CSV table of C-alpha atoms in Angstrom, one decimal:
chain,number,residue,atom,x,y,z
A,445,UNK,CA,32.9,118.2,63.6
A,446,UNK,CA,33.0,119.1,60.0
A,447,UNK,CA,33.1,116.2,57.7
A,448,UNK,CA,31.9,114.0,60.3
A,449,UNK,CA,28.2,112.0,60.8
A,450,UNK,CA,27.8,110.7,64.5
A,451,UNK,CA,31.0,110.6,65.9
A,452,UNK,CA,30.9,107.4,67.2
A,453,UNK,CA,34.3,105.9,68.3
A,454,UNK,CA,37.8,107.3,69.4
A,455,UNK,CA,41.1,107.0,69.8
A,456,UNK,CA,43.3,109.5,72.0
A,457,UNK,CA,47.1,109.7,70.6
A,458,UNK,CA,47.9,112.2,74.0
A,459,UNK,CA,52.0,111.7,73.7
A,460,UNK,CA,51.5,113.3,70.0
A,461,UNK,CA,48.6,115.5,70.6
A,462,UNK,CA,46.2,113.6,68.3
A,463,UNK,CA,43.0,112.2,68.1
A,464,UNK,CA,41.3,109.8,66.0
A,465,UNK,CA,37.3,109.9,65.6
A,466,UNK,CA,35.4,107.2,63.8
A,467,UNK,CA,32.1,108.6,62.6
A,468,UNK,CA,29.4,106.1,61.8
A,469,UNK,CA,27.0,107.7,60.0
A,470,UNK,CA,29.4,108.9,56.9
A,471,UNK,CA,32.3,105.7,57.3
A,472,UNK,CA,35.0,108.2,57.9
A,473,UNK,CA,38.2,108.2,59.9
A,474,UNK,CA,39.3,111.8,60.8
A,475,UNK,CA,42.7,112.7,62.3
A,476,UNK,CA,42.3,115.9,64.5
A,477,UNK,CA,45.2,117.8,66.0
A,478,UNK,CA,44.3,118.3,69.5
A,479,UNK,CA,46.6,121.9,69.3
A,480,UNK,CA,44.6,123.3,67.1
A,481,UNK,CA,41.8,121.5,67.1
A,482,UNK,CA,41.4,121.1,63.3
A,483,UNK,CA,41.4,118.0,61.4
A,484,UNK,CA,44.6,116.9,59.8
A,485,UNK,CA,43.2,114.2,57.5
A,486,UNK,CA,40.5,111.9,56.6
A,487,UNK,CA,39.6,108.6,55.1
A,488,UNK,CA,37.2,106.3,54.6
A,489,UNK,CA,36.1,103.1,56.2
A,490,UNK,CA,34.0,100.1,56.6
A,491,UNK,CA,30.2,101.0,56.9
A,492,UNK,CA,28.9,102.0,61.0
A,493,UNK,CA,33.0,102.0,62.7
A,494,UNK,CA,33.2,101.3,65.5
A,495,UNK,CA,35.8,100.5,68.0
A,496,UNK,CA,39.6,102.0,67.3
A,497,UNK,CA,42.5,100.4,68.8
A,498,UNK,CA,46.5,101.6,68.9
A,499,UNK,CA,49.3,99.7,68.0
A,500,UNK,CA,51.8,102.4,69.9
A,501,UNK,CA,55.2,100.5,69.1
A,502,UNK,CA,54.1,100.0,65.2
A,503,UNK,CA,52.2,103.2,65.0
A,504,UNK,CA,49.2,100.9,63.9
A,505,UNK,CA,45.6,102.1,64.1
A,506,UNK,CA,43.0,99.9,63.8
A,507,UNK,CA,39.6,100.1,62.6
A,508,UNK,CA,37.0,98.0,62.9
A,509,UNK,CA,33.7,98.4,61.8
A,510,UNK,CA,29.6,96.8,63.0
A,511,UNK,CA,29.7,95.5,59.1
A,512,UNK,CA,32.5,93.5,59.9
A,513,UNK,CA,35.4,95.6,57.9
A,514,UNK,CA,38.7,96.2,59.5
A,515,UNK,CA,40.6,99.1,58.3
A,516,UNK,CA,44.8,99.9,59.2
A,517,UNK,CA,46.2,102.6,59.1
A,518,UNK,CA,50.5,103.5,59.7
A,519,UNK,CA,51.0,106.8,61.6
A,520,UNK,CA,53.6,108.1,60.3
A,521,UNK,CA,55.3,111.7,59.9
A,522,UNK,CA,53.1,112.7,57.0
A,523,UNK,CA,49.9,111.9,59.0
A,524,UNK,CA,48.0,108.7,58.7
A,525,UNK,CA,48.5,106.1,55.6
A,526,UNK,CA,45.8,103.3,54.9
A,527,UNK,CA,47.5,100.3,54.3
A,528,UNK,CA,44.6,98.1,53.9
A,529,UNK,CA,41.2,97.2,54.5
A,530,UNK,CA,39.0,94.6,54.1
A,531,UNK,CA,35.7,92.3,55.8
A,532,UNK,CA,37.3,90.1,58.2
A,533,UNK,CA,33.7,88.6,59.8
A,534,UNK,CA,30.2,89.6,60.6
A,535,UNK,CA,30.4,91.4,63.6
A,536,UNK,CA,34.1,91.6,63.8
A,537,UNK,CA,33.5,95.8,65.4
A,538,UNK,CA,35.7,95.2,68.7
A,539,UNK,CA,39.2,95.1,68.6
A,540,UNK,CA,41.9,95.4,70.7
A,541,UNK,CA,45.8,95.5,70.2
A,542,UNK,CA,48.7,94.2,72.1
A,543,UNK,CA,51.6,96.4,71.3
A,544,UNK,CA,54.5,94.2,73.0
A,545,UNK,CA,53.7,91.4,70.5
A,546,UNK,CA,51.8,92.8,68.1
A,547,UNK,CA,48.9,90.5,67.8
A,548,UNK,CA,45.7,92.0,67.3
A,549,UNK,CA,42.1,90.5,69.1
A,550,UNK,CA,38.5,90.2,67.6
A,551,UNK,CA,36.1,89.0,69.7
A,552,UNK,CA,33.4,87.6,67.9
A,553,UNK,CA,29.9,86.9,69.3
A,554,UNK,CA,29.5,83.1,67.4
A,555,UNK,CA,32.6,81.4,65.5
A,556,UNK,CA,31.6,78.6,62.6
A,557,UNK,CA,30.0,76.3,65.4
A,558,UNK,CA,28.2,79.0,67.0
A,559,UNK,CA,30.4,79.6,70.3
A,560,UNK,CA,32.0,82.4,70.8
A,561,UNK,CA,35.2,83.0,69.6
A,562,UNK,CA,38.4,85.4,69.7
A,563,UNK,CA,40.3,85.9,66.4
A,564,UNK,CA,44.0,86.5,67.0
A,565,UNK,CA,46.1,88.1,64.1
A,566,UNK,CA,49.5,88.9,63.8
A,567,UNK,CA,50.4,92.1,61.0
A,568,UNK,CA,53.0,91.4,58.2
């Protein structure tokens, strides 16, 4: 795909015909409309993304990344819209989103006392 190093992880919007590839040789986020298949839009990420996860009630996208940066993005009619992003822990490139409440899960392979240990956030 044009504009994109080793795509690497994705995200299937099928209701609105969309798809979101991570590619983790370039830290890029492409939007590609599955009717035409062209890409829609682009931005940047945290360095090697990795896992994408969909908050379908908020219209969240989440993108988290092997250097530990999470980026989100709101879906909206114009396409996507980053509204933040920032390194949330080393190794924190598995997420997963519950869209009835909202809260968003990292899984992390050791915590502060070397366990593992699941970060739970909540979006404001």
């Amino acid at each position: 795909m044009p504009g994109c190093d080793n795509d690497h992880g994705l995200y299937l919007d099928s209701p609105r015909r969309l798809a979101f590839v991570a590619c983790d040789q370039n830290a890029t986020l492409l939007a590609l409309d599955l009717r035409t298949m062209t890409a829609t839009g682009h931005a940047t990420v945290g360095t090697a993304p990795d896992v994408l996860a969909f908050d379908t009630s908020l219209r969240r996208l989440y993108v988290s990344s092997e250097s530990g940066v999470v980026a989100v993005f709101a879906e909206g009619p114009q396409g996507l819209q980053k509204l933040g992003q920032a390194f949330l822990a080393t190794e924190a490139h598995t997420v997963a989103v519950d869209p009835r409440t909202h809260l968003v899960y990292f899984p992390l392979q050791s915590g502060s006392n070397g366990a593992p240990q699941l970060l739970i956030m909540k979006p404001s």
